[in-house]
CSV table of C-alpha atoms in Angstrom, one decimal:
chain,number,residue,atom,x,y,z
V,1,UNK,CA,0.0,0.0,0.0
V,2,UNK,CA,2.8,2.4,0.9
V,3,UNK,CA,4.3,1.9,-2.8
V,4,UNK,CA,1.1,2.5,-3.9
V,5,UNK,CA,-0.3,5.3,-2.3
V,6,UNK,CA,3.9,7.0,-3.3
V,7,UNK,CA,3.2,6.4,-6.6
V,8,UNK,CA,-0.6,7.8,-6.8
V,9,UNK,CA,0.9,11.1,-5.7
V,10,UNK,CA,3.6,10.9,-8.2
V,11,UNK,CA,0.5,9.8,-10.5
V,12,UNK,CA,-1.0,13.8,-9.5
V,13,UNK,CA,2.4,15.4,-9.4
V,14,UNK,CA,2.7,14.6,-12.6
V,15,UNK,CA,-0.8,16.0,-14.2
V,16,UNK,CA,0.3,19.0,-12.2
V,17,UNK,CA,3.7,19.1,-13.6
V,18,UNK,CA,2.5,19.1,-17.2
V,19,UNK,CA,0.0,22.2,-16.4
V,20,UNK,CA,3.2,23.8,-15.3
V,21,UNK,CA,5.0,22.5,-18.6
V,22,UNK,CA,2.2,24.2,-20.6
V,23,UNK,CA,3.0,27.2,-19.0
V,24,UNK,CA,6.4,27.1,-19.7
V,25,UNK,CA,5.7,26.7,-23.9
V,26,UNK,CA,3.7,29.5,-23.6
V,27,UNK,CA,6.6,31.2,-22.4
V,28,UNK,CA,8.7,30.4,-24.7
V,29,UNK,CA,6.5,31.0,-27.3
V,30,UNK,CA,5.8,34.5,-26.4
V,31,UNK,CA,9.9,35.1,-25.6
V,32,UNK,CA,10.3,33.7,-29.4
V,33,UNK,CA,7.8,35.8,-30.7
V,34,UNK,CA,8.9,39.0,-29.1
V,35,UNK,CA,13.0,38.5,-29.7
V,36,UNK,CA,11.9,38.2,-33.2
V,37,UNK,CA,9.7,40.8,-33.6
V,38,UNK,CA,12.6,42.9,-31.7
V,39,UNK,CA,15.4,42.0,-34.1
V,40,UNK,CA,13.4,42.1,-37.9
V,41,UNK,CA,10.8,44.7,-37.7
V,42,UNK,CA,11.9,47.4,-35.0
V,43,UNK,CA,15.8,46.7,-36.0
V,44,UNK,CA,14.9,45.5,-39.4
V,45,UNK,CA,17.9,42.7,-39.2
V,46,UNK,CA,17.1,40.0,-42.1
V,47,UNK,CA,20.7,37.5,-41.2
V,48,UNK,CA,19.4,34.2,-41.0
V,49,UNK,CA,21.4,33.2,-38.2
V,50,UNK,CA,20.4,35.9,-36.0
V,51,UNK,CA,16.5,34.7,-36.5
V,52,UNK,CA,17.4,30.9,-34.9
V,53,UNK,CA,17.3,31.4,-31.9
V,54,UNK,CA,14.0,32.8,-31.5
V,55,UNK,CA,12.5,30.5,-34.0
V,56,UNK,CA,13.8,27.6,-32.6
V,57,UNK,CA,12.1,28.9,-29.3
V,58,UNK,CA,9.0,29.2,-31.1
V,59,UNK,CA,8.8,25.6,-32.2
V,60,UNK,CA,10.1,24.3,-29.2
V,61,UNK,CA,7.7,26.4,-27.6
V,62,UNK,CA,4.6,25.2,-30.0
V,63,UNK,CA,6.2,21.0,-29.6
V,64,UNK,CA,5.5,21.2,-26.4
V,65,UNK,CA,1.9,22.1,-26.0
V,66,UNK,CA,1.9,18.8,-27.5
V,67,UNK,CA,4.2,17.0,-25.3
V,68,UNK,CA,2.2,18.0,-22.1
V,69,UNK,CA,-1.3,16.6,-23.8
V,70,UNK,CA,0.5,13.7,-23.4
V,71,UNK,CA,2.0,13.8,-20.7
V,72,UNK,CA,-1.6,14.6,-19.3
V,73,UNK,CA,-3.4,11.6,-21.1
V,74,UNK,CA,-0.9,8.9,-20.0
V,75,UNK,CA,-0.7,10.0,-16.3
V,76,UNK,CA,-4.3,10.2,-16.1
V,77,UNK,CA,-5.1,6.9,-18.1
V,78,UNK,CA,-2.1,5.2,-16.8
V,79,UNK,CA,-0.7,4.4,-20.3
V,80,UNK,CA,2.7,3.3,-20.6
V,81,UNK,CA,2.9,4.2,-24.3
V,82,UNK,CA,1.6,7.7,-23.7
V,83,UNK,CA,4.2,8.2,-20.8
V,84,UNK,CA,7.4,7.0,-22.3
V,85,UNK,CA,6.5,9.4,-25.7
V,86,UNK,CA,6.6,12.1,-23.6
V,87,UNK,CA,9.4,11.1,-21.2
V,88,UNK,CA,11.3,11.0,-24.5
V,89,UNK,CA,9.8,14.2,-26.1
V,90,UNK,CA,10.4,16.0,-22.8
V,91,UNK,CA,14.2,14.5,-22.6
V,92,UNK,CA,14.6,15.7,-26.3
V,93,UNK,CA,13.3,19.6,-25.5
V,94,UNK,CA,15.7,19.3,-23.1
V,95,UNK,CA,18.4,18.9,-25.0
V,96,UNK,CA,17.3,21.4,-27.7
V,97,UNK,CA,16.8,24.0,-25.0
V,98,UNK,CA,21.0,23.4,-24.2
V,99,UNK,CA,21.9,23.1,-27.6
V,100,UNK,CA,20.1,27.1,-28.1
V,101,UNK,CA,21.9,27.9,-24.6
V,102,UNK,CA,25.4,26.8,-26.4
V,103,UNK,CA,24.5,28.3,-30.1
V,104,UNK,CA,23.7,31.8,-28.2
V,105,UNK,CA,26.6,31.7,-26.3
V,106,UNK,CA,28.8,30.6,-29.4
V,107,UNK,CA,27.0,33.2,-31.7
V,108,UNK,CA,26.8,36.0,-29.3
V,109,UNK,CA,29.2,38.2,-30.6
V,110,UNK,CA,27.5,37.9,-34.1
V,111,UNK,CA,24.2,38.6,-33.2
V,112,UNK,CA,25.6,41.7,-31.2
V,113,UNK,CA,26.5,43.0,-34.5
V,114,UNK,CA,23.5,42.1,-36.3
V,115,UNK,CA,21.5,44.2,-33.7
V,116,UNK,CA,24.3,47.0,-34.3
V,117,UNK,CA,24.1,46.7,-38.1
V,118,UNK,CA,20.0,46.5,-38.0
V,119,UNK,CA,20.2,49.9,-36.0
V,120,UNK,CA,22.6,51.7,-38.2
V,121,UNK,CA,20.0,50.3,-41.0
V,122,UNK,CA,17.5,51.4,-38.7
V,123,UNK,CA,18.7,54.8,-38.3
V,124,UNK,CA,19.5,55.3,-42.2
V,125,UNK,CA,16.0,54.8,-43.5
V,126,UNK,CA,14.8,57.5,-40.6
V,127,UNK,CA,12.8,60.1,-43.1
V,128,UNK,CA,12.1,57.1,-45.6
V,129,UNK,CA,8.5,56.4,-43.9
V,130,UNK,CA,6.3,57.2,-40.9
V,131,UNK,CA,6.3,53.8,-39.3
V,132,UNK,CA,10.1,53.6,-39.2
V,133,UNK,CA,10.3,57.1,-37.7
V,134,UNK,CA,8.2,56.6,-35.2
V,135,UNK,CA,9.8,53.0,-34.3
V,136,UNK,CA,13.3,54.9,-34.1
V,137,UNK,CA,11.9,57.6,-32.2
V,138,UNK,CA,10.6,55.6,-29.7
V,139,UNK,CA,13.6,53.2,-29.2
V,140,UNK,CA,15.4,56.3,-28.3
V,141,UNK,CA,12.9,57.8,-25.8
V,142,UNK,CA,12.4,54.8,-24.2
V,143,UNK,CA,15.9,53.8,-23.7
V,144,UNK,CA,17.3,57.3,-23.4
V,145,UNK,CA,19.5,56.8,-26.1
V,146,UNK,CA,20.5,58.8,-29.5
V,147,UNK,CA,21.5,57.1,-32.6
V,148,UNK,CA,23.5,53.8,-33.2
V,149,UNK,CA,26.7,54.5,-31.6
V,150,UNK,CA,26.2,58.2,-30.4
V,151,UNK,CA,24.3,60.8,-31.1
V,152,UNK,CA,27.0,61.6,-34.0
V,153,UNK,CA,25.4,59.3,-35.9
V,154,UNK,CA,22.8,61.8,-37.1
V,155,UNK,CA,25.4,64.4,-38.3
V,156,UNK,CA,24.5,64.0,-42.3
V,157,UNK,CA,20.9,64.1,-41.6
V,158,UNK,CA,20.2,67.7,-41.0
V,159,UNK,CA,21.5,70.6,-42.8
V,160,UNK,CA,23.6,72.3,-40.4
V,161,UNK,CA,25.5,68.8,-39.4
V,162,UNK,CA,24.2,70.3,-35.6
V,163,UNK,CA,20.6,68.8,-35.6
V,164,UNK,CA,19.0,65.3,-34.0
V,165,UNK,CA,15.5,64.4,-33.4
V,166,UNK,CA,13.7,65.4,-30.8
V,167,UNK,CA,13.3,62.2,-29.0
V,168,UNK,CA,16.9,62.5,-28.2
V,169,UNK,CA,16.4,65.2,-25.7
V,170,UNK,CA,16.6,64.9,-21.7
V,171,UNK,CA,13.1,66.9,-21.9
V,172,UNK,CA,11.8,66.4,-24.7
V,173,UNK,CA,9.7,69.5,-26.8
V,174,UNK,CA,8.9,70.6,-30.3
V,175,UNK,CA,12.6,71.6,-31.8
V,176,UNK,CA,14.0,71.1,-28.4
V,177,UNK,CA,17.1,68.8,-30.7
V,178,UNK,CA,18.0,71.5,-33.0
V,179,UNK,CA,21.1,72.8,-32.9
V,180,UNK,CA,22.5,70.2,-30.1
V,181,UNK,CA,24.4,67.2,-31.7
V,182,UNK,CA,26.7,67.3,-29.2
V,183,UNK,CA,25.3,68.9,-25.9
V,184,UNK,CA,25.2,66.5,-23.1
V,185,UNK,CA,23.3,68.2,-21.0
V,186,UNK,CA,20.5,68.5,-23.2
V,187,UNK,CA,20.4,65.4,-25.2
V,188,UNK,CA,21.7,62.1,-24.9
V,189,UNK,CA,24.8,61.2,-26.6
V,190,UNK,CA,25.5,57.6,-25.5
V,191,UNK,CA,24.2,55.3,-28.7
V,192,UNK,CA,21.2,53.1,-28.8
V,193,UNK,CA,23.4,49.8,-29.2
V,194,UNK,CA,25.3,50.1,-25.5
V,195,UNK,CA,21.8,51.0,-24.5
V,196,UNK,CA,20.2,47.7,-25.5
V,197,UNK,CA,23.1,46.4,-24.4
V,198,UNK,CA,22.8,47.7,-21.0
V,199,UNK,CA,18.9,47.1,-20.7
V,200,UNK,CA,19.5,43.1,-21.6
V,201,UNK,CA,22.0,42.8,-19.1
V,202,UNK,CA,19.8,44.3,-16.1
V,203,UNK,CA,17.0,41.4,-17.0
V,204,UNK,CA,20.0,38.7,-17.5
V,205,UNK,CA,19.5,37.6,-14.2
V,206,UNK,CA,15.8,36.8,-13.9
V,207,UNK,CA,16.5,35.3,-17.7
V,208,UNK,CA,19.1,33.0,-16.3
V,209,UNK,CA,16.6,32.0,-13.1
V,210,UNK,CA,13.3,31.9,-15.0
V,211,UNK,CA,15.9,29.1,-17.5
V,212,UNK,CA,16.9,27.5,-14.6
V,213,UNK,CA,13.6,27.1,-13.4
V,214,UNK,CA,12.1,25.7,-16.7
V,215,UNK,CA,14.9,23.4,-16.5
V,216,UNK,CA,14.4,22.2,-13.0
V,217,UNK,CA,10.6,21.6,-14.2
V,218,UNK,CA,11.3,19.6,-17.1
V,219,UNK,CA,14.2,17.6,-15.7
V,220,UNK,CA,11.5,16.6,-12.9
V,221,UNK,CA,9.2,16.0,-15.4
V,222,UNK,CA,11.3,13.2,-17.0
V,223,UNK,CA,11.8,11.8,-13.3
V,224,UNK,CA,8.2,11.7,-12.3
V,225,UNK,CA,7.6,9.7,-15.6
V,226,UNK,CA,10.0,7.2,-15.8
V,227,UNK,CA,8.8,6.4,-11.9
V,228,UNK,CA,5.1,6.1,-12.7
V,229,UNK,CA,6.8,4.0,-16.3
V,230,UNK,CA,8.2,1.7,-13.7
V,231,UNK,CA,5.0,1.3,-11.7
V,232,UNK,CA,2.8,0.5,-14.5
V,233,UNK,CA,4.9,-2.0,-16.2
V,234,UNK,CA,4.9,-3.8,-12.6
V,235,UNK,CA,1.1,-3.7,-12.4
V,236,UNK,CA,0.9,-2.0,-9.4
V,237,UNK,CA,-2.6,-0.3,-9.1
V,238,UNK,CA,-2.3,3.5,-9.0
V,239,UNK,CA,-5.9,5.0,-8.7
């Protein structure tokens, strides 16, 4: 009875656990969609490597809506089939999930310059539409930043050489950029790249626990199963 009554719970922890699993696609699905909304339409970077990553969260993210159906039906129908497919699927995400750690860690330095070279991009097509403006414009209010690397970088695109937009004022107001390429004290000179830079880093920490986390989850995940595996292949009765 004691065996039994351990493995009913593991039997519930398990249901749980894939609720929680569900939770963590969704995640992953919405990091994937926003990273790669951040890097082609607001930084308009079209490199094919620098769109992996976030598409391979994407799928991975989509798989395993999948994955934790399964996981539900076999825990709650005590199938054996049903649980080893997803012990498997869940120990393959797994490994996915590590190989994107490795390939973002690998690639990091060329994906910093993509997001460099997408701003300078970014930057040059300022006065070509209204969306584009108002995307650039809004980076650089939010983030307190002016132009790529500094607000130099918007030298050729006035008249006078003097001239950046307005959103790169401290307080910003109609015309309040004219004239002030280089005054610090009323506009901001550091560049938009060390900004992002700067802003990723702050939230690298709760990125690195929420992973940690997820992993934690899953890695139970594949415990938990192969433990209720073992129960139901020895016919014990777990309701």
């Amino acid at each position: 009875m004691g065996v039994e009554g351990g493995i009913r719970f593991v039997k519930y922890l398990l249901f749980f656990f894939n609720f929680i699993f569900w939770l963590c696609g969704l995640a992953l699905i919405v990091v994937g969609v926003l990273v790669q909304v951040a890097l082609h339409k607001s930084l308009s970077i079209s490199d094919a490597t620098a769109s992996a990553i976030p598409i391979i969260l994407i799928v991975v993210g989509v798989v395993i809506f999948f994955i934790a159906f399964c996981g539900c039906c076999g825990a709650w129908k005590e199938n054996y089939c049903m649980v080893t497919t997803f012990a498997v699927l869940l120990l393959l995400i797994i490994l996915v999930e590590i190989g994107v750690a490795i390939a973002g860690y690998i690639f990091r330095d060329h994906i910093k310059g993509e997001v460099r070279e997408g701003l300078h991009q970014l930057i040059a097509k300022y006065n070509t539409t209204d969306e584009i403006k108002q995307t650039v414009d809004k980076m650089q209010e939010d983030l307190k930043c002016c132009g790529a690397n500094s607000s130099s970088d918007w030298i050729h695109f006035w008249a006078d050489g003097k001239t950046v937009p307005d959103s790169c004022c401290v307080n910003i107001s109609k015309g309040c950029g004219v004239g002030e390429l280089h005054d610090g004290l009323k506009v901001h000179l550091q560049g938009c790249h060390t900004a992002v830079e700067e802003s990723l880093m702050k939230n690298l920490m709760w990125i690195v626990i929420a992973a940690v986390v997820i992993a934690i989850i899953q890695i139970m995940g594949v415990v938990f199963s192969c433990m209720l595996m073992k129960a139901i292949r020895s016919g014990y009765e777990v309701m």
